[in-house]
């Protein structure tokens, strides 16, 4: 039997670190079955970062929300989290908005 592989759908920001800001990654689906609630959750994350920055940031440093827009498949969320934590250097990750996606954001590969 031939096993088909699925390529993750992830639209990552060009640069996550900018101007000394603390990088926070947002991993939310904006394509597929969870897109509507993913977009709503992403907007909520944007508002939260704006509020923190308006109050002076964290110990005087602004937050930068790096948006990782994904599809609604767990492979997408996992790949985005790996990008954000690895090469992106995110200090924290918020998302995703469904338990099936969120489990893959934090779950080590060895558990899969």
PDB file of N, CA and C in Angstrom:
ATOM      1  N   UNK A   1       0.838  -1.176   0.000  1.00  0.00           N
ATOM      2  CA  UNK A   1       0.000   0.000   0.000  1.00  0.00           C
ATOM      3  C   UNK A   1       0.889   1.247   0.000  1.00  0.00           C
ATOM      4  N   UNK A   2       0.452   2.247  -0.713  1.00  0.00           N
ATOM      5  CA  UNK A   2       1.172   3.501  -0.793  1.00  0.00           C
ATOM      6  C   UNK A   2       0.631   4.449   0.263  1.00  0.00           C
ATOM      7  N   UNK A   3       1.520   4.944   1.091  1.00  0.00           N
ATOM      8  CA  UNK A   3       1.115   5.885   2.130  1.00  0.00           C
ATOM      9  C   UNK A   3       1.250   7.296   1.582  1.00  0.00           C
ATOM     10  N   UNK A   4       0.153   8.022   1.611  1.00  0.00           N
ATOM     11  CA  UNK A   4       0.175   9.404   1.147  1.00  0.00           C
ATOM     12  C   UNK A   4       0.639  10.312   2.275  1.00  0.00           C
ATOM     13  N   UNK A   5       1.456  11.284   1.932  1.00  0.00           N
ATOM     14  CA  UNK A   5       1.860  12.258   2.939  1.00  0.00           C
ATOM     15  C   UNK A   5       1.105  13.555   2.688  1.00  0.00           C
ATOM     16  N   UNK A   6       0.914  14.268   3.756  1.00  0.00           N
ATOM     17  CA  UNK A   6       0.193  15.524   3.684  1.00  0.00           C
ATOM     18  C   UNK A   6       1.163  16.638   4.060  1.00  0.00           C
ATOM     19  N   UNK A   7       1.313  17.603   3.180  1.00  0.00           N
ATOM     20  CA  UNK A   7       2.158  18.758   3.488  1.00  0.00           C
ATOM     21  C   UNK A   7       1.371  19.728   4.350  1.00  0.00           C
ATOM     22  N   UNK A   8       2.007  20.256   5.407  1.00  0.00           N
ATOM     23  CA  UNK A   8       1.312  21.209   6.260  1.00  0.00           C
ATOM     24  C   UNK A   8       1.020  22.516   5.538  1.00  0.00           C
ATOM     25  N   UNK A   9      -0.100  23.126   5.922  1.00  0.00           N
ATOM     26  CA  UNK A   9      -0.478  24.430   5.395  1.00  0.00           C
ATOM     27  C   UNK A   9      -0.173  25.454   6.485  1.00  0.00           C
ATOM     28  N   UNK A  10       0.879  26.256   6.274  1.00  0.00           N
ATOM     29  CA  UNK A  10       1.275  27.257   7.256  1.00  0.00           C
ATOM     30  C   UNK A  10       1.739  28.508   6.532  1.00  0.00           C
ATOM     31  N   UNK A  11       1.152  29.632   6.870  1.00  0.00           N
ATOM     32  CA  UNK A  11       1.613  30.925   6.383  1.00  0.00           C
ATOM     33  C   UNK A  11       2.309  31.596   7.554  1.00  0.00           C
ATOM     34  N   UNK A  12       3.637  31.617   7.512  1.00  0.00           N
ATOM     35  CA  UNK A  12       4.431  32.134   8.623  1.00  0.00           C
ATOM     36  C   UNK A  12       4.883  33.560   8.339  1.00  0.00           C
ATOM     37  N   UNK A  13       5.097  34.338   9.395  1.00  0.00           N
ATOM     38  CA  UNK A  13       5.602  35.708   9.197  1.00  0.00           C
ATOM     39  C   UNK A  13       7.033  35.672   8.681  1.00  0.00           C
ATOM     40  N   UNK A  14       7.431  36.712   7.962  1.00  0.00           N
ATOM     41  CA  UNK A  14       8.789  36.787   7.434  1.00  0.00           C
ATOM     42  C   UNK A  14       9.820  36.836   8.552  1.00  0.00           C
ATOM     43  N   UNK A  15       9.535  37.635   9.574  1.00  0.00           N
ATOM     44  CA  UNK A  15      10.475  37.796  10.674  1.00  0.00           C
ATOM     45  C   UNK A  15       9.684  37.885  11.965  1.00  0.00           C
ATOM     46  N   UNK A  16      10.102  37.101  12.947  1.00  0.00           N
ATOM     47  CA  UNK A  16       9.375  37.093  14.213  1.00  0.00           C
ATOM     48  C   UNK A  16       9.990  38.074  15.208  1.00  0.00           C
ATOM     49  N   UNK A  17      11.281  38.302  15.129  1.00  0.00           N
ATOM     50  CA  UNK A  17      11.955  39.229  16.050  1.00  0.00           C
ATOM     51  C   UNK A  17      12.121  40.562  15.357  1.00  0.00           C
ATOM     52  N   UNK A  18      11.669  41.608  16.021  1.00  0.00           N
ATOM     53  CA  UNK A  18      11.770  42.942  15.416  1.00  0.00           C
ATOM     54  C   UNK A  18      11.936  43.989  16.502  1.00  0.00           C
ATOM     55  N   UNK A  19      12.936  44.809  16.383  1.00  0.00           N
ATOM     56  CA  UNK A  19      13.104  45.966  17.255  1.00  0.00           C
ATOM     57  C   UNK A  19      13.187  45.676  18.733  1.00  0.00           C
ATOM     58  N   UNK A  20      13.720  44.536  19.127  1.00  0.00           N
ATOM     59  CA  UNK A  20      13.859  44.221  20.544  1.00  0.00           C
ATOM     60  C   UNK A  20      12.578  43.796  21.230  1.00  0.00           C
ATOM     61  N   UNK A  21      11.489  43.637  20.475  1.00  0.00           N
ATOM     62  CA  UNK A  21      10.217  43.208  21.063  1.00  0.00           C
ATOM     63  C   UNK A  21      10.295  41.737  21.471  1.00  0.00           C
ATOM     64  N   UNK A  22       9.493  41.368  22.452  1.00  0.00           N
ATOM     65  CA  UNK A  22       9.405  39.972  22.887  1.00  0.00           C
ATOM     66  C   UNK A  22       8.478  39.217  21.935  1.00  0.00           C
ATOM     67  N   UNK A  23       8.980  38.191  21.263  1.00  0.00           N
ATOM     68  CA  UNK A  23       8.169  37.487  20.263  1.00  0.00           C
ATOM     69  C   UNK A  23       7.207  36.471  20.876  1.00  0.00           C
ATOM     70  N   UNK A  24       5.953  36.635  20.556  1.00  0.00           N
ATOM     71  CA  UNK A  24       4.890  35.707  20.948  1.00  0.00           C
ATOM     72  C   UNK A  24       4.265  35.188  19.659  1.00  0.00           C
ATOM     73  N   UNK A  25       4.142  33.888  19.526  1.00  0.00           N
ATOM     74  CA  UNK A  25       3.561  33.307  18.314  1.00  0.00           C
ATOM     75  C   UNK A  25       2.085  33.009  18.526  1.00  0.00           C
ATOM     76  N   UNK A  26       1.298  33.312  17.516  1.00  0.00           N
ATOM     77  CA  UNK A  26      -0.128  32.973  17.508  1.00  0.00           C
ATOM     78  C   UNK A  26      -0.329  31.920  16.426  1.00  0.00           C
ATOM     79  N   UNK A  27      -0.780  30.736  16.820  1.00  0.00           N
ATOM     80  CA  UNK A  27      -1.009  29.638  15.876  1.00  0.00           C
ATOM     81  C   UNK A  27      -2.506  29.371  15.834  1.00  0.00           C
ATOM     82  N   UNK A  28      -3.150  29.884  14.788  1.00  0.00           N
ATOM     83  CA  UNK A  28      -4.599  29.723  14.648  1.00  0.00           C
ATOM     84  C   UNK A  28      -4.952  29.357  13.214  1.00  0.00           C
ATOM     85  N   UNK A  29      -5.937  28.465  13.038  1.00  0.00           N
ATOM     86  CA  UNK A  29      -6.366  28.107  11.690  1.00  0.00           C
ATOM     87  C   UNK A  29      -7.175  29.236  11.050  1.00  0.00           C
ATOM     88  N   UNK A  30      -6.816  29.570   9.836  1.00  0.00           N
ATOM     89  CA  UNK A  30      -7.568  30.579   9.086  1.00  0.00           C
ATOM     90  C   UNK A  30      -8.082  30.002   7.774  1.00  0.00           C
ATOM     91  N   UNK A  31      -7.880  28.700   7.606  1.00  0.00           N
ATOM     92  CA  UNK A  31      -8.358  27.965   6.432  1.00  0.00           C
ATOM     93  C   UNK A  31      -9.035  26.694   6.942  1.00  0.00           C
ATOM     94  N   UNK A  32     -10.135  26.327   6.347  1.00  0.00           N
ATOM     95  CA  UNK A  32     -10.779  25.063   6.702  1.00  0.00           C
ATOM     96  C   UNK A  32     -11.877  25.201   7.728  1.00  0.00           C
ATOM     97  N   UNK A  33     -12.229  24.073   8.352  1.00  0.00           N
ATOM     98  CA  UNK A  33     -13.423  23.995   9.204  1.00  0.00           C
ATOM     99  C   UNK A  33     -13.347  24.854  10.458  1.00  0.00           C
ATOM    100  N   UNK A  34     -12.142  25.167  10.943  1.00  0.00           N
ATOM    101  CA  UNK A  34     -11.999  25.991  12.143  1.00  0.00           C
ATOM    102  C   UNK A  34     -11.652  27.449  11.830  1.00  0.00           C
ATOM    103  N   UNK A  35     -11.756  27.840  10.577  1.00  0.00           N
ATOM    104  CA  UNK A  35     -11.310  29.173  10.154  1.00  0.00           C
ATOM    105  C   UNK A  35     -12.065  30.305  10.839  1.00  0.00           C
ATOM    106  N   UNK A  36     -13.363  30.216  10.968  1.00  0.00           N
ATOM    107  CA  UNK A  36     -14.138  31.310  11.555  1.00  0.00           C
ATOM    108  C   UNK A  36     -13.718  31.547  13.004  1.00  0.00           C
ATOM    109  N   UNK A  37     -13.684  30.497  13.801  1.00  0.00           N
ATOM    110  CA  UNK A  37     -13.284  30.671  15.200  1.00  0.00           C
ATOM    111  C   UNK A  37     -11.789  30.964  15.309  1.00  0.00           C
ATOM    112  N   UNK A  38     -10.995  30.463  14.369  1.00  0.00           N
ATOM    113  CA  UNK A  38      -9.565  30.768  14.364  1.00  0.00           C
ATOM    114  C   UNK A  38      -9.305  32.244  14.135  1.00  0.00           C
ATOM    115  N   UNK A  39     -10.043  32.839  13.205  1.00  0.00           N
ATOM    116  CA  UNK A  39      -9.905  34.274  12.942  1.00  0.00           C
ATOM    117  C   UNK A  39     -10.358  35.099  14.145  1.00  0.00           C
ATOM    118  N   UNK A  40     -11.423  34.652  14.797  1.00  0.00           N
ATOM    119  CA  UNK A  40     -11.891  35.351  15.996  1.00  0.00           C
ATOM    120  C   UNK A  40     -10.851  35.266  17.113  1.00  0.00           C
ATOM    121  N   UNK A  41     -10.256  34.101  17.289  1.00  0.00           N
ATOM    122  CA  UNK A  41      -9.236  33.921  18.320  1.00  0.00           C
ATOM    123  C   UNK A  41      -7.995  34.743  18.005  1.00  0.00           C
ATOM    124  N   UNK A  42      -7.617  34.802  16.737  1.00  0.00           N
ATOM    125  CA  UNK A  42      -6.472  35.605  16.325  1.00  0.00           C
ATOM    126  C   UNK A  42      -6.706  37.078  16.626  1.00  0.00           C
ATOM    127  N   UNK A  43      -7.909  37.545  16.364  1.00  0.00           N
ATOM    128  CA  UNK A  43      -8.241  38.938  16.676  1.00  0.00           C
ATOM    129  C   UNK A  43      -8.161  39.184  18.177  1.00  0.00           C
ATOM    130  N   UNK A  44      -8.596  38.229  18.972  1.00  0.00           N
ATOM    131  CA  UNK A  44      -8.494  38.357  20.424  1.00  0.00           C
ATOM    132  C   UNK A  44      -7.044  38.436  20.882  1.00  0.00           C
ATOM    133  N   UNK A  45      -6.172  37.638  20.280  1.00  0.00           N
ATOM    134  CA  UNK A  45      -4.743  37.681  20.615  1.00  0.00           C
ATOM    135  C   UNK A  45      -4.150  39.036  20.241  1.00  0.00           C
ATOM    136  N   UNK A  46      -4.550  39.563  19.089  1.00  0.00           N
ATOM    137  CA  UNK A  46      -4.068  40.892  18.670  1.00  0.00           C
ATOM    138  C   UNK A  46      -4.461  41.952  19.691  1.00  0.00           C
ATOM    139  N   UNK A  47      -5.727  41.911  20.127  1.00  0.00           N
ATOM    140  CA  UNK A  47      -6.212  42.893  21.099  1.00  0.00           C
ATOM    141  C   UNK A  47      -5.470  42.778  22.430  1.00  0.00           C
ATOM    142  N   UNK A  48      -5.194  41.549  22.860  1.00  0.00           N
ATOM    143  CA  UNK A  48      -4.476  41.350  24.116  1.00  0.00           C
ATOM    144  C   UNK A  48      -3.066  41.931  24.040  1.00  0.00           C
ATOM    145  N   UNK A  49      -2.389  41.705  22.920  1.00  0.00           N
ATOM    146  CA  UNK A  49      -1.033  42.248  22.754  1.00  0.00           C
ATOM    147  C   UNK A  49      -1.077  43.770  22.711  1.00  0.00           C
ATOM    148  N   UNK A  50      -2.067  44.337  22.030  1.00  0.00           N
ATOM    149  CA  UNK A  50      -2.213  45.791  21.999  1.00  0.00           C
ATOM    150  C   UNK A  50      -2.406  46.348  23.406  1.00  0.00           C
ATOM    151  N   UNK A  51      -3.234  45.685  24.206  1.00  0.00           N
ATOM    152  CA  UNK A  51      -3.473  46.134  25.582  1.00  0.00           C
ATOM    153  C   UNK A  51      -2.189  46.110  26.405  1.00  0.00           C
ATOM    154  N   UNK A  52      -1.442  45.017  26.314  1.00  0.00           N
ATOM    155  CA  UNK A  52      -0.186  44.907  27.071  1.00  0.00           C
ATOM    156  C   UNK A  52       0.786  45.993  26.633  1.00  0.00           C
ATOM    157  N   UNK A  53       0.915  46.186  25.333  1.00  0.00           N
ATOM    158  CA  UNK A  53       1.842  47.196  24.822  1.00  0.00           C
ATOM    159  C   UNK A  53       1.408  48.612  25.199  1.00  0.00           C
ATOM    160  N   UNK A  54       0.112  48.859  25.218  1.00  0.00           N
ATOM    161  CA  UNK A  54      -0.405  50.177  25.610  1.00  0.00           C
ATOM    162  C   UNK A  54      -0.053  50.486  27.063  1.00  0.00           C
ATOM    163  N   UNK A  55       0.016  49.460  27.886  1.00  0.00           N
ATOM    164  CA  UNK A  55       0.346  49.619  29.305  1.00  0.00           C
ATOM    165  C   UNK A  55       1.857  49.605  29.559  1.00  0.00           C
ATOM    166  N   UNK A  56       2.660  49.589  28.495  1.00  0.00           N
ATOM    167  CA  UNK A  56       4.109  49.648  28.677  1.00  0.00           C
ATOM    168  C   UNK A  56       4.840  48.354  28.421  1.00  0.00           C
ATOM    169  N   UNK A  57       4.138  47.321  27.986  1.00  0.00           N
ATOM    170  CA  UNK A  57       4.794  46.052  27.674  1.00  0.00           C
ATOM    171  C   UNK A  57       5.085  45.220  28.909  1.00  0.00           C
ATOM    172  N   UNK A  58       6.070  44.371  28.780  1.00  0.00           N
ATOM    173  CA  UNK A  58       6.496  43.496  29.878  1.00  0.00           C
ATOM    174  C   UNK A  58       7.890  43.960  30.307  1.00  0.00           C
ATOM    175  N   UNK A  59       7.979  44.498  31.503  1.00  0.00           N
ATOM    176  CA  UNK A  59       9.241  45.070  32.009  1.00  0.00           C
ATOM    177  C   UNK A  59       9.820  46.061  31.002  1.00  0.00           C
ATOM    178  N   UNK A  60       8.925  46.856  30.423  1.00  0.00           N
ATOM    179  CA  UNK A  60       9.345  47.904  29.506  1.00  0.00           C
ATOM    180  C   UNK A  60       9.584  47.463  28.073  1.00  0.00           C
ATOM    181  N   UNK A  61       9.412  46.185  27.795  1.00  0.00           N
ATOM    182  CA  UNK A  61       9.614  45.690  26.429  1.00  0.00           C
ATOM    183  C   UNK A  61       8.266  45.358  25.796  1.00  0.00           C
ATOM    184  N   UNK A  62       8.113  45.815  24.570  1.00  0.00           N
ATOM    185  CA  UNK A  62       6.876  45.554  23.833  1.00  0.00           C
ATOM    186  C   UNK A  62       6.789  44.081  23.432  1.00  0.00           C
ATOM    187  N   UNK A  63       5.573  43.614  23.224  1.00  0.00           N
ATOM    188  CA  UNK A  63       5.338  42.280  22.670  1.00  0.00           C
ATOM    189  C   UNK A  63       5.152  42.402  21.162  1.00  0.00           C
ATOM    190  N   UNK A  64       5.562  41.391  20.444  1.00  0.00           N
ATOM    191  CA  UNK A  64       5.284  41.318  19.016  1.00  0.00           C
ATOM    192  C   UNK A  64       4.565  40.000  18.760  1.00  0.00           C
ATOM    193  N   UNK A  65       3.377  40.101  18.196  1.00  0.00           N
ATOM    194  CA  UNK A  65       2.595  38.912  17.883  1.00  0.00           C
ATOM    195  C   UNK A  65       2.940  38.458  16.471  1.00  0.00           C
ATOM    196  N   UNK A  66       3.551  37.311  16.369  1.00  0.00           N
ATOM    197  CA  UNK A  66       3.889  36.729  15.073  1.00  0.00           C
ATOM    198  C   UNK A  66       2.777  35.746  14.706  1.00  0.00           C
ATOM    199  N   UNK A  67       2.060  36.044  13.656  1.00  0.00           N
ATOM    200  CA  UNK A  67       0.884  35.261  13.280  1.00  0.00           C
ATOM    201  C   UNK A  67       1.253  34.107  12.349  1.00  0.00           C
ATOM    202  N   UNK A  68       1.019  32.907  12.832  1.00  0.00           N
ATOM    203  CA  UNK A  68       1.184  31.694  12.030  1.00  0.00           C
ATOM    204  C   UNK A  68      -0.220  31.230  11.671  1.00  0.00           C
ATOM    205  N   UNK A  69      -0.613  31.493  10.445  1.00  0.00           N
ATOM    206  CA  UNK A  69      -1.946  31.118   9.980  1.00  0.00           C
ATOM    207  C   UNK A  69      -1.869  29.720   9.382  1.00  0.00           C
ATOM    208  N   UNK A  70      -2.756  28.843   9.844  1.00  0.00           N
ATOM    209  CA  UNK A  70      -2.678  27.446   9.427  1.00  0.00           C
ATOM    210  C   UNK A  70      -3.995  26.970   8.826  1.00  0.00           C
ATOM    211  N   UNK A  71      -3.943  25.746   8.332  1.00  0.00           N
ATOM    212  CA  UNK A  71      -5.154  25.041   7.960  1.00  0.00           C
ATOM    213  C   UNK A  71      -5.766  24.450   9.222  1.00  0.00           C
ATOM    214  N   UNK A  72      -6.826  23.679   9.068  1.00  0.00           N
ATOM    215  CA  UNK A  72      -7.550  23.120  10.214  1.00  0.00           C
ATOM    216  C   UNK A  72      -7.206  21.657  10.475  1.00  0.00           C
ATOM    217  N   UNK A  73      -5.980  21.279  10.190  1.00  0.00           N
ATOM    218  CA  UNK A  73      -5.521  19.908  10.362  1.00  0.00           C
ATOM    219  C   UNK A  73      -4.407  19.911  11.398  1.00  0.00           C
ATOM    220  N   UNK A  74      -4.336  18.870  12.234  1.00  0.00           N
ATOM    221  CA  UNK A  74      -3.362  18.873  13.325  1.00  0.00           C
ATOM    222  C   UNK A  74      -1.923  18.962  12.834  1.00  0.00           C
ATOM    223  N   UNK A  75      -1.639  18.451  11.656  1.00  0.00           N
ATOM    224  CA  UNK A  75      -0.286  18.534  11.096  1.00  0.00           C
ATOM    225  C   UNK A  75       0.106  19.998  10.888  1.00  0.00           C
ATOM    226  N   UNK A  76      -0.855  20.813  10.479  1.00  0.00           N
ATOM    227  CA  UNK A  76      -0.598  22.237  10.256  1.00  0.00           C
ATOM    228  C   UNK A  76      -0.207  22.927  11.560  1.00  0.00           C
ATOM    229  N   UNK A  77      -0.972  22.674  12.610  1.00  0.00           N
ATOM    230  CA  UNK A  77      -0.710  23.298  13.908  1.00  0.00           C
ATOM    231  C   UNK A  77       0.646  22.853  14.445  1.00  0.00           C
ATOM    232  N   UNK A  78       0.951  21.583  14.329  1.00  0.00           N
ATOM    233  CA  UNK A  78       2.229  21.044  14.822  1.00  0.00           C
ATOM    234  C   UNK A  78       3.403  21.697  14.090  1.00  0.00           C
ATOM    235  N   UNK A  79       3.300  21.781  12.774  1.00  0.00           N
ATOM    236  CA  UNK A  79       4.375  22.364  11.964  1.00  0.00           C
ATOM    237  C   UNK A  79       4.576  23.846  12.303  1.00  0.00           C
ATOM    238  N   UNK A  80       3.494  24.571  12.462  1.00  0.00           N
ATOM    239  CA  UNK A  80       3.588  25.992  12.808  1.00  0.00           C
ATOM    240  C   UNK A  80       4.242  26.174  14.169  1.00  0.00           C
ATOM    241  N   UNK A  81       3.880  25.346  15.147  1.00  0.00           N
ATOM    242  CA  UNK A  81       4.473  25.446  16.482  1.00  0.00           C
ATOM    243  C   UNK A  81       5.967  25.145  16.434  1.00  0.00           C
ATOM    244  N   UNK A  82       6.359  24.158  15.646  1.00  0.00           N
ATOM    245  CA  UNK A  82       7.778  23.830  15.507  1.00  0.00           C
ATOM    246  C   UNK A  82       8.539  24.994  14.878  1.00  0.00           C
ATOM    247  N   UNK A  83       7.960  25.614  13.860  1.00  0.00           N
ATOM    248  CA  UNK A  83       8.585  26.776  13.228  1.00  0.00           C
ATOM    249  C   UNK A  83       8.729  27.923  14.221  1.00  0.00           C
ATOM    250  N   UNK A  84       7.662  28.196  14.945  1.00  0.00           N
ATOM    251  CA  UNK A  84       7.653  29.321  15.882  1.00  0.00           C
ATOM    252  C   UNK A  84       8.680  29.129  16.994  1.00  0.00           C
ATOM    253  N   UNK A  85       8.721  27.945  17.572  1.00  0.00           N
ATOM    254  CA  UNK A  85       9.625  27.679  18.681  1.00  0.00           C
ATOM    255  C   UNK A  85      11.060  27.490  18.213  1.00  0.00           C
ATOM    256  N   UNK A  86      11.233  26.965  17.017  1.00  0.00           N
ATOM    257  CA  UNK A  86      12.577  26.703  16.504  1.00  0.00           C
ATOM    258  C   UNK A  86      13.214  27.934  15.910  1.00  0.00           C
ATOM    259  N   UNK A  87      13.128  28.041  14.608  1.00  0.00           N
ATOM    260  CA  UNK A  87      13.760  29.160  13.908  1.00  0.00           C
ATOM    261  C   UNK A  87      13.141  30.507  14.260  1.00  0.00           C
ATOM    262  N   UNK A  88      11.861  30.512  14.636  1.00  0.00           N
ATOM    263  CA  UNK A  88      11.201  31.766  14.979  1.00  0.00           C
ATOM    264  C   UNK A  88      11.629  32.337  16.316  1.00  0.00           C
ATOM    265  N   UNK A  89      12.007  31.467  17.251  1.00  0.00           N
ATOM    266  CA  UNK A  89      12.460  31.928  18.551  1.00  0.00           C
ATOM    267  C   UNK A  89      11.374  32.496  19.438  1.00  0.00           C
ATOM    268  N   UNK A  90      10.137  32.057  19.238  1.00  0.00           N
ATOM    269  CA  UNK A  90       9.035  32.561  20.057  1.00  0.00           C
ATOM    270  C   UNK A  90       9.240  32.178  21.516  1.00  0.00           C
ATOM    271  N   UNK A  91       8.934  33.112  22.404  1.00  0.00           N
ATOM    272  CA  UNK A  91       9.020  32.861  23.832  1.00  0.00           C
ATOM    273  C   UNK A  91       7.784  32.147  24.355  1.00  0.00           C
ATOM    274  N   UNK A  92       6.677  32.313  23.639  1.00  0.00           N
ATOM    275  CA  UNK A  92       5.409  31.677  24.012  1.00  0.00           C
ATOM    276  C   UNK A  92       4.584  31.479  22.756  1.00  0.00           C
ATOM    277  N   UNK A  93       3.655  30.537  22.841  1.00  0.00           N
ATOM    278  CA  UNK A  93       2.745  30.264  21.730  1.00  0.00           C
ATOM    279  C   UNK A  93       1.326  30.296  22.273  1.00  0.00           C
ATOM    280  N   UNK A  94       0.442  31.044  21.608  1.00  0.00           N
ATOM    281  CA  UNK A  94      -0.980  31.014  21.933  1.00  0.00           C
ATOM    282  C   UNK A  94      -1.695  30.328  20.789  1.00  0.00           C
ATOM    283  N   UNK A  95      -2.715  29.534  21.121  1.00  0.00           N
ATOM    284  CA  UNK A  95      -3.475  28.801  20.125  1.00  0.00           C
ATOM    285  C   UNK A  95      -3.322  27.321  20.391  1.00  0.00           C
ATOM    286  N   UNK A  96      -3.920  26.517  19.674  1.00  0.00           N
ATOM    287  CA  UNK A  96      -4.927  26.828  18.666  1.00  0.00           C
ATOM    288  C   UNK A  96      -6.299  26.858  19.324  1.00  0.00           C
ATOM    289  N   UNK A  97      -7.322  26.943  18.522  1.00  0.00           N
ATOM    290  CA  UNK A  97      -8.645  27.143  19.090  1.00  0.00           C
ATOM    291  C   UNK A  97      -9.496  25.878  19.139  1.00  0.00           C
ATOM    292  N   UNK A  98      -8.928  24.741  18.854  1.00  0.00           N
ATOM    293  CA  UNK A  98      -9.654  23.478  19.025  1.00  0.00           C
ATOM    294  C   UNK A  98      -8.731  22.501  19.742  1.00  0.00           C
ATOM    295  N   UNK A  99      -9.299  21.599  20.517  1.00  0.00           N
ATOM    296  CA  UNK A  99      -8.459  20.684  21.298  1.00  0.00           C
ATOM    297  C   UNK A  99      -7.617  19.783  20.404  1.00  0.00           C
ATOM    298  N   UNK A 100      -8.145  19.346  19.266  1.00  0.00           N
ATOM    299  CA  UNK A 100      -7.370  18.461  18.393  1.00  0.00           C
ATOM    300  C   UNK A 100      -6.140  19.164  17.833  1.00  0.00           C
ATOM    301  N   UNK A 101      -6.225  20.462  17.597  1.00  0.00           N
ATOM    302  CA  UNK A 101      -5.075  21.225  17.110  1.00  0.00           C
ATOM    303  C   UNK A 101      -4.158  21.610  18.270  1.00  0.00           C
ATOM    304  N   UNK A 102      -4.742  22.044  19.378  1.00  0.00           N
ATOM    305  CA  UNK A 102      -3.949  22.489  20.526  1.00  0.00           C
ATOM    306  C   UNK A 102      -3.089  21.368  21.090  1.00  0.00           C
ATOM    307  N   UNK A 103      -3.608  20.153  21.110  1.00  0.00           N
ATOM    308  CA  UNK A 103      -2.840  19.020  21.612  1.00  0.00           C
ATOM    309  C   UNK A 103      -1.561  18.844  20.810  1.00  0.00           C
ATOM    310  N   UNK A 104      -1.618  19.108  19.535  1.00  0.00           N
ATOM    311  CA  UNK A 104      -0.441  18.925  18.688  1.00  0.00           C
ATOM    312  C   UNK A 104       0.535  20.094  18.783  1.00  0.00           C
ATOM    313  N   UNK A 105       0.078  21.226  19.284  1.00  0.00           N
ATOM    314  CA  UNK A 105       0.977  22.362  19.474  1.00  0.00           C
ATOM    315  C   UNK A 105       1.955  22.066  20.604  1.00  0.00           C
ATOM    316  N   UNK A 106       1.476  21.473  21.688  1.00  0.00           N
ATOM    317  CA  UNK A 106       2.337  21.262  22.856  1.00  0.00           C
ATOM    318  C   UNK A 106       2.837  19.842  23.008  1.00  0.00           C
ATOM    319  N   UNK A 107       2.225  18.868  22.356  1.00  0.00           N
ATOM    320  CA  UNK A 107       2.567  17.464  22.574  1.00  0.00           C
ATOM    321  C   UNK A 107       3.895  17.093  21.895  1.00  0.00           C
ATOM    322  N   UNK A 108       4.824  16.530  22.630  1.00  0.00           N
ATOM    323  CA  UNK A 108       6.084  16.105  22.025  1.00  0.00           C
ATOM    324  C   UNK A 108       5.852  15.075  20.917  1.00  0.00           C
ATOM    325  N   UNK A 109       6.712  15.098  19.923  1.00  0.00           N
ATOM    326  CA  UNK A 109       6.596  14.172  18.795  1.00  0.00           C
ATOM    327  C   UNK A 109       6.600  12.717  19.249  1.00  0.00           C
ATOM    328  N   UNK A 110       7.324  12.430  20.323  1.00  0.00           N
ATOM    329  CA  UNK A 110       7.420  11.051  20.781  1.00  0.00           C
ATOM    330  C   UNK A 110       6.078  10.513  21.255  1.00  0.00           C
ATOM    331  N   UNK A 111       5.133  11.391  21.582  1.00  0.00           N
ATOM    332  CA  UNK A 111       3.820  10.955  22.023  1.00  0.00           C
ATOM    333  C   UNK A 111       2.876  10.674  20.867  1.00  0.00           C
ATOM    334  N   UNK A 112       3.210  11.147  19.678  1.00  0.00           N
ATOM    335  CA  UNK A 112       2.303  11.018  18.530  1.00  0.00           C
ATOM    336  C   UNK A 112       2.268   9.608  18.013  1.00  0.00           C
TER     337      UNK A 112
END
